[in-house]
Amino acid sequence: MTKNIKASIRHLYKIFGADPEAALERVKAGMGKPELLETSNHVLGLQDINVDIREGEITVIMGLSGSGKSTLIRHLNRLIEPTAGEVLVNGENILDWKEPQLRQLRRETMSMVFQKFALLPHRTVLENTGMALATRGIKKADFEAEANKWLERVGLGGNGGQYPHQLSGGMQQRVGIARALTSNSEIMLMDEAFSALDPLIRTDMQSLLLELQDELHKTIVFITHDLDEALKLADHLVILNDGSVIQQDEPQAILLNPADPYIEDFVADINRARVLRVRSIMSEGAPEGEVAGEVDLNDNLESVIAKAEGALDRRYRVLRKGAPVGSVAMPAIMRALVPRRSSGETAKR
Amino acid sequence: MMSMADLVAKADGGSTHGPTLWNWPFPSLDVLNKACPAIPPSRDFTHGIESGFMAIRGGLRTVVDPLTQPLSWMLNDMLWLMTQTPWWIVIPVLMAITWVVTRSWRLVAFVLISIALLAFINHYTAAMETLAIIFVCAFICVLLGVPIGIAMSRSDRLQRIVIPILDMLQTLPPFVYLIPLIFLFSVTEPKLYGIAIILYAIVPVVRLTDLGIRLVDRDVIEAADAFGMTKRQKLFGVQIPLALPNIMAGVNQTIMMSLAMVVIASLVSAPGLGVLVLRGIRSLELGVGLVAGFGIVILAILLDRVTKASLARIDTSNSRG
């Protein structure tokens, strides 16, 4: 896949403290986060981050709390100023931009969805939805149709006249998404957008997002601490720990080839049969010998195992849009289900 | 070289027994002055403040006098308006204002009954004078206090400077305000008491505007930034509307404090119910003083209920779940 790179982050550092410049020198000279905190009372927020965000994809940045993921996403629209590095959007370094250019970026190129919804409590749902347009100076009468269209699209057609506090959490976040969509920006930043919602509603919202993405092909940067959510949504997954990127790749590749013990532990509890897809483990070329049936490239392993009824001697032809592209054998599927563990870790369980 | 004891003994005119340890005097300016006239007594110190003030008085007057002149005009005009307009116009207008800000028939009826009661015991004019002064002063407090509060909320440095001043204004005994003002203006000028009331009553509206804006949900402010709002759009579209309940609570407090001050200001010729209270004290007319005091209580309840009810209305139309 050679899609355009919409935005990228280059050698980004963020240090919190009284004199970040001096601390930066020390970090570049090799000082680690705990040492820096102990010797100079500066917090190393982000360390040498390099991420490319491709057009039309969902890039998920995943990490536990304190890993710096919310800090990172706020660099993309400069709600937080970096200590060093570059943030390129459509090829331009936005850190060189002055206030008016930056404002235009926030109004027209990027929109954001927040963990705590952050709707304006004194404005109606409709006015909230049209917030980006109202900020550009468009009158309510002129943005009403557009705002209503997106409210309709997220399933809140009749709620435009209500106030945010009259809606449930899930509905409020739908307004948050409608607000971001109404701005018609190319890039959507979603900061733990679904983390405050109940599990069932969260699943609904994930499906809604995927459905919208199928249709709109926005460039989305999604922050989450939930690995299941990350694997469900991500085209490109970036795993962040203690302020540095420890692995970034297609999610399937991360599952099959975790870069270090931290990630191995992380992915250990995942239902691999449901997440892994045939395309990640198939072998190319025509199948040797006889096949028991055909499976699609994007089927997950669970469905193939179900099809084989547990038998281990089956072999399937893999199709993409109906044309054969390779084959997959049951033993390979079984191997893929066992998480790889580094030698030191095997004794643990 | 003389010891302290010798100094004191000399000051006492050489009396036979010197001070014992028990009644040893603190070496204050006055005590030292007795022993050695080169050290000034502390009255010289207060004299210094007086002559210093008198020296800058002329300059201060030329600056402050024209600046504050509109206050005198406003007070005179409002007093004229509220007392010269016939009662059968003033009372319905006050009732209409109550209805507009509270939408409560009970409060409208309460306004009618309390003013009618005051009028019935011949305190109508005094009550209207007091109300006129409060309206003008509270209006100016809001006019100045809200922008000061907004500026404070935006700059931590300004906040650090203003808060001690507000603390001082709030803790100084109200009479103390009057002292420099009496020297600055003639006692017949309405702005004299106007300034005193405003200085005393502006504190809560400044404090609560600052607090209200600082308490606006950070997430909402971040959203406003993320969607590219200008500072102006943020202030008028987000911060002020969300801080409004707090600002209104400040306005309520400001009105109550102006009412407290208007009584004290009658010492410097502020008309109204305060004058009657003062008469009660001066000439020991117990009844006059108590009835006027009761009138002030009625006005206080009335102003408080009306502003609280309008505050509650803002709160519900603006509620955050």
XYZ file of C-alpha atoms in Angstrom:
670
model
C 0.000 0.000 0.000
C 1.553 3.259 -1.056
C -0.822 5.862 0.181
C 0.066 9.512 0.560
C 1.490 10.560 3.851
C -0.899 13.147 5.233
C 0.923 14.102 8.377
C 4.092 13.026 10.017
C 5.894 13.530 13.246
C 9.689 13.744 13.094
C 12.114 13.402 15.993
C 9.621 14.847 18.392
C 10.649 15.457 21.999
C 8.541 16.881 24.792
C 10.029 17.558 28.190
C 8.006 19.056 31.028
C 9.831 21.186 33.555
C 11.442 24.532 34.227
C 14.231 24.338 31.671
C 13.334 21.810 28.967
C 16.147 22.917 26.630
C 18.880 21.943 29.073
C 17.108 18.711 29.889
C 16.843 17.968 26.162
C 20.640 18.069 25.847
C 20.936 15.529 28.597
C 18.293 13.258 27.058
C 20.025 13.395 23.695
C 23.250 12.498 25.463
C 21.543 9.315 26.597
C 19.883 10.052 29.926
C 16.753 8.014 30.632
C 13.387 9.067 32.027
C 13.872 7.983 35.689
C 17.357 9.506 35.857
C 16.152 12.788 34.385
C 13.344 12.993 36.912
C 15.703 12.257 39.765
C 18.583 14.529 38.833
C 16.779 17.598 37.456
C 13.082 17.128 38.216
C 12.066 17.248 34.547
C 9.568 14.795 33.109
C 10.426 13.233 29.803
C 7.033 13.200 28.089
C 7.936 12.093 24.593
C 11.248 10.876 23.274
C 12.256 10.846 19.620
C 8.843 10.067 18.161
C 8.643 9.323 14.430
C 5.223 8.448 13.072
C 3.800 8.708 9.568
C 0.065 9.141 9.269
C -1.204 7.952 5.931
C -4.125 9.455 4.121
C -7.443 7.665 4.456
C -6.240 5.305 7.177
C -6.931 4.944 10.857
C -3.670 5.288 12.727
C -4.120 4.079 16.283
C -1.704 5.207 18.950
C -1.916 2.845 21.865
C -0.331 2.982 25.269
C -1.187 2.719 28.935
C -1.878 5.796 30.999
C 1.233 7.917 31.381
C 2.727 6.660 28.145
C 2.361 10.098 26.550
C -0.288 9.265 23.964
C -2.594 12.190 24.794
C 0.400 14.525 24.792
C 1.403 13.184 21.397
C -1.946 13.741 19.701
C -2.051 17.335 20.967
C 1.147 18.063 19.086
C -0.624 17.418 15.806
C -2.735 20.558 16.174
C -0.264 22.279 18.481
C -2.432 22.375 21.561
C 0.918 21.461 23.117
C 4.211 22.893 21.887
C 7.023 20.377 21.461
C 10.475 20.848 22.939
C 12.120 19.729 19.716
C 11.158 18.094 16.429
C 8.877 18.666 13.486
C 5.196 18.133 12.801
C 4.466 18.043 9.088
C 0.924 18.367 7.786
C 0.539 18.091 3.998
C 4.293 18.532 3.825
C 4.504 21.771 5.804
C 6.035 22.106 9.220
C 3.236 23.565 11.314
C 5.663 24.519 14.059
C 6.835 27.386 11.836
C 3.310 28.670 11.479
C 1.991 31.846 13.030
C -1.275 32.114 14.914
C -3.617 32.847 11.940
C -2.299 29.925 9.891
C -2.537 27.658 12.882
C -6.079 28.805 13.539
C -6.997 28.014 9.982
C -5.471 24.549 10.366
C -7.600 23.922 13.434
C -10.723 25.298 11.794
C -10.464 23.616 8.425
C -7.888 20.832 8.275
C -8.210 19.093 11.617
C -11.042 18.382 13.960
C -10.936 16.685 17.301
C -13.112 14.341 19.375
C -12.500 14.305 23.116
C -12.623 11.667 25.816
C -14.947 13.738 27.983
C -16.971 14.946 24.972
C -16.267 18.628 25.772
C -19.512 19.899 24.292
C -20.573 23.451 25.073
C -23.206 23.018 27.792
C -25.004 26.268 27.013
C -25.511 25.551 23.330
C -27.980 23.154 21.737
C -26.883 19.910 20.125
C -27.326 21.506 16.712
C -25.234 24.534 17.621
C -22.572 22.255 19.060
C -22.536 20.234 15.875
C -22.027 23.365 13.819
C -19.371 24.730 16.182
C -16.552 24.478 13.644
C -18.604 26.280 11.019
C -19.851 28.910 13.465
C -16.245 29.529 14.458
C -15.445 30.231 10.816
C -18.134 32.908 10.913
C -20.932 31.021 9.167
C -24.433 31.932 10.356
C -26.616 29.333 12.024
C -29.163 29.461 9.208
C -26.419 28.517 6.754
C -24.817 25.677 8.682
C -28.041 24.187 9.979
C -28.574 21.895 6.972
C -25.009 20.563 7.079
C -25.125 20.033 10.848
C -28.478 18.267 10.617
C -27.146 15.992 7.892
C -24.333 14.739 10.135
C -26.548 14.483 13.210
C -28.833 12.327 11.116
C -25.833 10.255 10.002
C -24.745 9.478 13.579
C -28.322 8.602 14.529
C -29.371 11.754 16.377
C -31.733 13.175 13.762
C -34.377 14.447 16.158
C -32.152 15.691 18.974
C -30.845 18.923 17.468
C -32.883 21.176 19.754
C -31.830 19.506 23.004
C -28.997 20.510 25.297
C -26.004 18.184 25.839
C -26.876 17.397 29.468
C -30.190 15.942 28.306
C -28.357 13.226 26.372
C -26.639 10.041 27.572
C -22.863 9.673 27.377
C -23.013 7.625 24.188
C -25.300 10.149 22.531
C -23.077 13.031 23.628
C -20.101 11.375 21.977
C -22.148 10.905 18.822
C -22.606 14.672 18.889
C -18.837 14.970 19.358
C -18.281 12.867 16.244
C -20.941 14.771 14.284
C -19.219 18.002 15.323
C -15.907 16.756 13.964
C -17.507 15.536 10.747
C -19.433 18.759 10.157
C -16.179 20.680 10.084
C -15.438 18.608 6.960
C -11.771 18.427 7.869
C -9.418 15.953 6.221
C -7.924 14.836 9.494
C -9.812 13.735 12.595
C -8.031 13.444 15.929
C -9.785 11.190 18.404
C -8.428 11.331 21.935
C -9.649 8.239 23.799
C -12.965 9.028 22.199
C -14.732 5.896 23.419
C -12.926 5.262 26.695
C -15.579 6.925 28.865
C -18.403 4.816 27.451
C -19.952 1.527 28.587
C -18.518 -1.560 26.847
C -21.643 -2.230 24.765
C -21.984 1.358 23.648
C -18.281 1.432 22.954
C -18.648 -1.502 20.550
C -21.514 0.321 18.840
C -19.431 3.437 18.463
C -16.480 1.490 17.056
C -18.763 -0.032 14.450
C -20.201 3.408 13.681
C -16.707 4.778 13.188
C -15.684 1.918 10.875
C -18.897 2.327 8.921
C -18.321 6.063 8.519
C -14.708 5.454 7.569
C -15.740 2.981 4.855
C -17.725 5.766 3.311
C -15.644 8.866 4.006
C -12.008 7.717 4.026
C -10.859 10.361 6.483
C -7.401 10.392 7.889
C -7.978 9.447 11.501
C -5.601 9.441 14.423
C -7.138 7.468 17.261
C -5.767 7.271 20.770
C -6.692 4.404 23.045
C -5.449 2.372 25.986
C -7.532 -0.615 24.986
C -5.729 -3.188 22.847
C -8.934 -4.824 21.591
C -10.174 -1.455 20.410
C -6.819 -0.701 18.812
C -6.771 -4.004 16.926
C -10.336 -3.542 15.776
C -9.845 -0.062 14.364
C -6.230 0.203 13.333
C -4.820 0.196 9.849
C -1.546 1.230 11.393
C -0.821 0.608 15.054
C 1.712 2.576 17.068
C 2.551 1.262 20.515
C 3.833 3.816 22.945
C 5.462 3.111 26.289
C 7.068 5.623 28.636
C 7.177 8.275 25.955
C 8.780 6.307 23.165
C 7.429 4.297 20.276
C 8.365 0.667 20.850
C 6.746 -0.800 17.780
C 4.651 0.417 14.887
C 3.252 -1.686 12.102
C 0.126 -3.234 10.769
C -1.667 -4.740 13.799
C -1.486 -8.301 12.438
C 2.248 -7.992 12.040
C 2.639 -6.768 15.602
C 0.653 -9.745 16.881
C 2.729 -12.208 14.899
C 6.087 -10.540 15.485
C 6.102 -8.606 18.722
C 9.277 -6.559 18.959
C 10.048 -6.973 22.636
C 8.868 -8.668 25.846
C 6.710 -5.681 26.771
C 4.596 -6.121 23.669
C 4.608 -9.899 24.033
C 3.078 -9.515 27.480
C 0.711 -6.976 26.118
C -0.691 -9.147 23.364
C -0.658 -12.343 25.415
C -4.282 -12.072 26.499
C -5.719 -11.295 23.100
C -8.110 -13.692 21.390
C -5.783 -14.309 18.471
C -8.199 -16.540 16.572
C -10.613 -13.645 16.259
C -8.072 -10.939 15.486
C -5.654 -12.652 13.119
C -6.725 -12.929 9.522
C -5.927 -15.459 6.862
C -3.905 -12.954 4.836
C -1.324 -12.605 7.584
C -0.335 -16.256 7.685
C -1.167 -17.686 4.274
C 1.502 -18.907 1.927
C 1.421 -17.555 -1.598
C 1.203 -19.637 -4.721
C -1.096 -22.505 -5.598
C -1.889 -24.974 -2.806
C 0.011 -28.255 -2.846
C -2.228 -31.240 -2.871
C -5.907 -31.266 -2.360
C -7.959 -28.515 -0.668
C -10.918 -28.906 1.644
C -12.520 -25.619 0.632
C -12.038 -21.943 0.028
C -11.650 -19.057 2.440
C -11.411 -15.320 1.914
C -8.278 -13.311 2.487
C -9.919 -11.324 5.254
C -11.577 -14.167 7.140
C -10.342 -14.500 10.680
C -8.776 -17.707 11.908
C -11.723 -18.466 14.157
C -14.012 -18.863 11.144
C -11.512 -21.135 9.376
C -11.189 -23.365 12.442
C -14.960 -23.535 12.647
C -15.102 -24.480 8.974
C -12.524 -27.250 9.518
C -14.497 -28.482 12.526
C -11.256 -28.736 14.436
C -9.594 -31.220 12.062
C -5.896 -30.524 11.624
C -5.245 -32.102 8.255
C -7.209 -29.605 6.185
C -5.839 -27.164 3.701
C -7.751 -24.247 2.168
C -7.452 -22.165 -0.933
C -7.338 -18.438 -0.203
C -9.329 -16.105 -2.429
C -9.197 -12.369 -2.908
C -12.388 -11.082 -4.494
C -13.010 -14.563 -5.795
C -9.574 -15.106 -7.380
C -7.136 -17.569 -5.773
C -4.036 -15.975 -4.299
C -2.554 -18.660 -2.073
C -3.260 -21.312 0.501
C -3.383 -21.855 4.200
C -2.977 -25.116 6.119
C -4.463 -25.895 9.526
C -1.093 -26.507 11.267
C -0.015 -22.980 10.297
C -3.208 -21.633 11.810
C -2.619 -23.547 15.022
C 0.950 -22.253 15.237
C -0.236 -18.700 14.791
C -2.607 -19.106 17.738
C 0.241 -19.650 20.164
C 1.794 -16.352 21.175
C 5.510 -16.235 20.591
C 7.426 -15.851 23.811
C 10.964 -14.802 24.249
C 13.131 -17.566 25.724
C 13.377 -15.876 29.108
C 9.642 -15.605 29.405
C 8.697 -19.224 28.728
C 9.407 -20.383 32.238
C 7.016 -17.832 33.690
C 3.757 -19.705 33.219
C 26.895 57.551 77.138
C 23.758 57.159 79.210
C 21.990 53.915 79.831
C 18.322 53.489 79.006
C 17.414 53.671 82.698
C 19.228 56.993 83.074
C 17.424 58.368 80.061
C 14.059 57.448 81.513
C 14.994 58.772 84.929
C 15.939 62.109 83.387
C 12.674 62.220 81.496
C 10.721 61.739 84.746
C 12.254 64.981 86.023
C 14.730 63.256 88.298
C 12.145 61.695 90.574
C 13.745 59.694 93.335
C 12.689 56.184 92.386
C 13.331 55.121 88.771
C 11.171 52.598 86.886
C 11.203 49.082 88.179
C 11.410 46.105 85.867
C 7.641 45.740 86.260
C 6.599 49.067 84.695
C 9.524 49.397 82.332
C 8.218 51.367 79.312
C 8.485 50.132 75.740
C 11.051 52.331 73.943
C 8.439 53.942 71.685
C 8.858 57.202 69.783
C 6.997 59.221 72.449
C 9.061 57.791 75.326
C 12.321 58.369 73.499
C 11.223 61.902 72.611
C 10.843 62.749 76.295
C 14.411 61.677 76.950
C 15.908 63.203 73.847
C 13.947 65.884 71.938
C 15.913 65.159 68.757
C 13.800 62.016 68.324
C 10.374 63.042 66.936
C 7.169 61.989 68.728
C 4.805 59.765 66.780
C 2.333 62.608 66.221
C 4.960 64.059 63.889
C 4.722 60.853 61.915
C 0.945 61.180 61.432
C 1.437 64.878 60.742
C 3.814 63.838 58.006
C 1.119 61.700 56.401
C -1.329 64.585 56.641
C 0.961 67.159 55.086
C 2.035 64.618 52.458
C -1.593 64.036 51.553
C -2.334 67.762 51.537
C 0.667 68.322 49.271
C -0.571 65.920 46.610
C -4.212 66.846 47.187
C -4.251 69.570 44.541
C -2.730 67.365 41.876
C -4.902 64.410 42.807
C -8.003 66.580 42.644
C -7.283 67.850 39.151
C -7.013 64.245 37.946
C -9.690 62.504 39.983
C -12.265 65.269 40.073
C -13.157 65.366 36.364
C -12.813 61.590 36.100
C -15.394 61.019 38.798
C -17.673 63.878 37.884
C -19.968 61.618 35.785
C -20.629 59.669 38.989
C -22.010 62.803 40.627
C -24.206 63.463 37.611
C -25.461 59.909 37.518
C -26.268 59.908 41.220
C -28.015 63.277 41.035
C -30.019 62.291 37.972
C -31.000 58.920 39.384
C -31.997 60.458 42.713
C -34.046 63.050 40.881
C -35.648 60.414 38.662
C -36.570 58.032 41.458
C -37.927 60.680 43.814
C -39.606 63.077 41.374
C -41.412 60.477 39.278
C -44.842 59.858 40.797
C -45.110 56.749 42.940
C -47.819 55.281 40.716
C -45.276 55.112 37.908
C -42.203 54.048 39.918
C -43.848 51.123 41.696
C -45.245 49.480 38.506
C -41.878 49.970 36.772
C -40.055 48.237 39.622
C -42.621 45.440 39.476
C -42.109 45.131 35.715
C -38.324 44.884 36.148
C -38.831 42.182 38.767
C -41.055 40.248 36.360
C -38.553 40.513 33.507
C -35.607 39.223 35.522
C -37.357 36.602 37.667
C -40.609 35.557 35.922
C -42.104 34.996 39.344
C -45.475 36.454 40.306
C -44.739 35.809 43.961
C -41.723 38.100 43.871
C -43.633 40.781 41.966
C -46.273 40.692 44.679
C -43.557 40.802 47.320
C -42.048 43.921 45.745
C -45.450 45.617 45.664
C -46.252 44.770 49.281
C -42.875 45.790 50.706
C -42.725 49.126 48.893
C -46.348 49.856 49.730
C -45.590 49.111 53.375
C -42.631 51.492 53.389
C -44.686 54.154 51.629
C -47.512 53.717 54.114
C -45.231 54.631 57.037
C -43.933 57.607 55.057
C -40.533 56.117 54.243
C -41.172 56.011 50.491
C -38.849 58.869 49.490
C -36.016 57.709 51.724
C -36.338 54.167 50.372
C -36.299 55.388 46.785
C -33.196 57.484 47.482
C -31.445 54.457 48.915
C -32.486 52.330 45.937
C -31.335 55.008 43.486
C -27.872 55.127 45.062
C -27.630 51.326 45.049
C -28.705 51.050 41.410
C -26.088 53.539 40.259
C -23.272 52.164 42.417
C -23.976 48.497 41.691
C -24.181 49.287 37.980
C -20.772 50.949 38.052
C -19.348 48.108 40.145
C -20.437 45.625 37.462
C -19.231 47.913 34.681
C -15.743 48.098 36.184
C -15.609 44.852 38.150
C -16.415 42.365 35.381
C -13.643 43.576 33.038
C -11.173 43.659 35.939
C -12.173 40.113 36.852
C -11.781 38.977 33.245
C -8.340 40.569 33.018
C -7.363 38.875 36.295
C -8.495 35.483 35.064
C -6.230 35.825 32.044
C -3.069 36.882 33.819
C -1.710 35.212 36.917
C 0.513 38.208 37.522
C -2.364 40.660 37.552
C -4.223 38.299 39.860
C -1.323 38.298 42.308
C -1.352 42.101 42.314
C -5.112 42.617 42.549
C -5.986 40.027 45.202
C -4.139 41.808 48.058
C -5.840 45.057 47.065
C -9.227 43.333 47.158
C -8.370 41.825 50.539
C -7.473 45.261 51.840
C -10.656 46.871 50.501
C -12.688 44.112 52.110
C -11.054 44.262 55.521
C -10.604 48.018 55.984
C -13.333 49.309 58.306
C -15.823 51.102 56.024
C -15.364 54.401 57.871
C -11.700 54.483 56.925
C -12.579 54.872 53.246
C -14.338 58.093 54.014
C -11.335 59.847 55.593
C -9.214 60.560 52.488
C -12.338 61.158 50.402
C -13.518 63.923 52.752
C -10.244 65.723 52.214
C -10.388 65.213 48.475
C -13.930 66.351 47.716
C -16.406 68.651 49.319
C -18.911 66.869 51.521
C -21.853 68.098 49.456
C -20.750 66.236 46.347
C -22.609 62.934 45.787
C -19.527 61.312 44.285
C -17.919 61.326 47.712
C -20.227 58.638 49.014
C -20.522 57.115 45.537
C -16.804 56.345 45.462
C -16.840 54.967 48.995
C -19.726 52.622 48.177
C -18.148 51.476 44.920
C -14.760 50.778 46.520
C -16.403 48.764 49.249
C -18.877 46.855 47.077
C -16.832 46.100 43.960
C -14.817 43.336 45.639
C -17.187 40.357 45.240
C -18.009 40.949 41.595
C -14.295 41.148 40.716
C -13.442 38.057 42.748
C -16.290 35.930 41.450
C -15.793 36.936 37.817
C -12.159 35.892 38.083
C -13.068 32.682 39.861
C -15.960 31.902 37.504
C -13.814 32.184 34.407
C -11.011 30.192 35.952
C -13.446 27.435 36.902
C -14.754 26.924 33.364
C -14.189 23.287 32.424
C -10.693 22.881 30.940
C -11.921 20.283 28.491
C -14.420 22.704 27.013
C -11.743 25.379 26.675
C -9.473 22.862 24.996
C -12.252 21.979 22.561
C -12.707 25.672 21.782
C -8.980 25.920 21.066
C -8.963 22.745 19.005
C -11.694 24.139 16.763
C -9.679 27.295 16.210
C -11.662 29.850 18.194
C -10.023 33.239 18.614
C -9.511 34.595 22.128
C -12.482 36.847 21.597
C -14.772 34.054 20.410
C -13.660 31.993 23.371
C -14.323 34.794 25.852
C -17.772 35.780 24.641
C -18.881 32.417 23.292
C -17.605 30.100 26.013
C -16.000 31.626 29.082
C -18.441 34.388 29.987
C -21.602 32.327 29.353
C -20.231 29.461 31.438
C -19.030 31.796 34.198
C -22.337 33.662 34.286
C -23.772 31.892 37.357
C -20.678 32.853 39.343
C -20.647 36.399 37.978
C -24.298 36.799 38.964
C -23.546 35.521 42.458
C -20.915 38.272 42.595
C -23.451 40.855 41.474
C -25.810 39.733 44.214
C -23.075 40.139 46.829
C -22.110 43.521 45.400
C -25.665 44.790 45.714
C -25.907 43.570 49.309
C -22.617 45.244 50.196
C -23.648 48.553 48.612
C -26.730 48.446 50.785
C -24.580 47.995 53.879
C -22.326 50.856 52.843
C -25.128 53.242 51.926
C -26.078 53.448 55.596
C -22.555 54.331 56.665
C -22.248 56.770 53.771
C -25.073 58.833 55.257
C -22.331 60.199 57.545
C -21.078 62.055 54.472
C -24.452 63.302 53.276
C -25.754 60.280 51.385
C -29.536 60.637 51.449
C -31.955 57.805 52.142
C -32.869 55.509 54.989
C -29.361 55.787 56.423
C -30.027 59.435 57.344
C -32.953 58.351 59.497
C -30.850 55.697 61.204
C -28.245 58.348 61.898
C -30.919 60.664 63.317
C -31.991 57.880 65.607
C -28.444 57.629 66.957
C -27.660 61.338 67.115
C -30.782 62.564 68.808
C -31.668 59.322 70.556
C -34.935 58.920 68.640
C -35.228 55.200 69.188
C -38.353 54.677 67.049
C -37.077 56.579 64.032
C -33.808 54.669 63.996
C -35.394 51.251 64.445
C -38.099 51.765 61.814
C -35.546 53.020 59.261
C -33.346 50.027 60.096
C -36.320 47.774 59.495
C -36.852 49.503 56.144
C -33.271 48.679 55.177
C -33.876 45.044 56.082
C -36.914 45.004 53.791
C -34.901 46.494 50.922
C -32.147 43.967 51.564
C -34.522 41.010 51.423
C -36.141 42.406 48.315
C -32.882 42.952 46.425
C -31.504 39.608 47.533
C -34.583 37.624 46.511
C -34.854 39.304 43.133
C -31.187 38.821 42.227
C -31.142 35.243 43.559
C -34.228 34.363 41.543
C -32.711 35.753 38.363
C -29.512 33.841 39.165
C -31.507 30.629 39.513
C -33.100 31.307 36.147
C -29.681 31.627 34.508
C -28.573 28.446 36.236
C -31.399 26.312 34.881
C -31.186 27.616 31.323
C -27.468 26.958 31.476
C -27.327 23.815 33.557
C -24.583 21.269 33.141
C -26.445 18.086 33.877
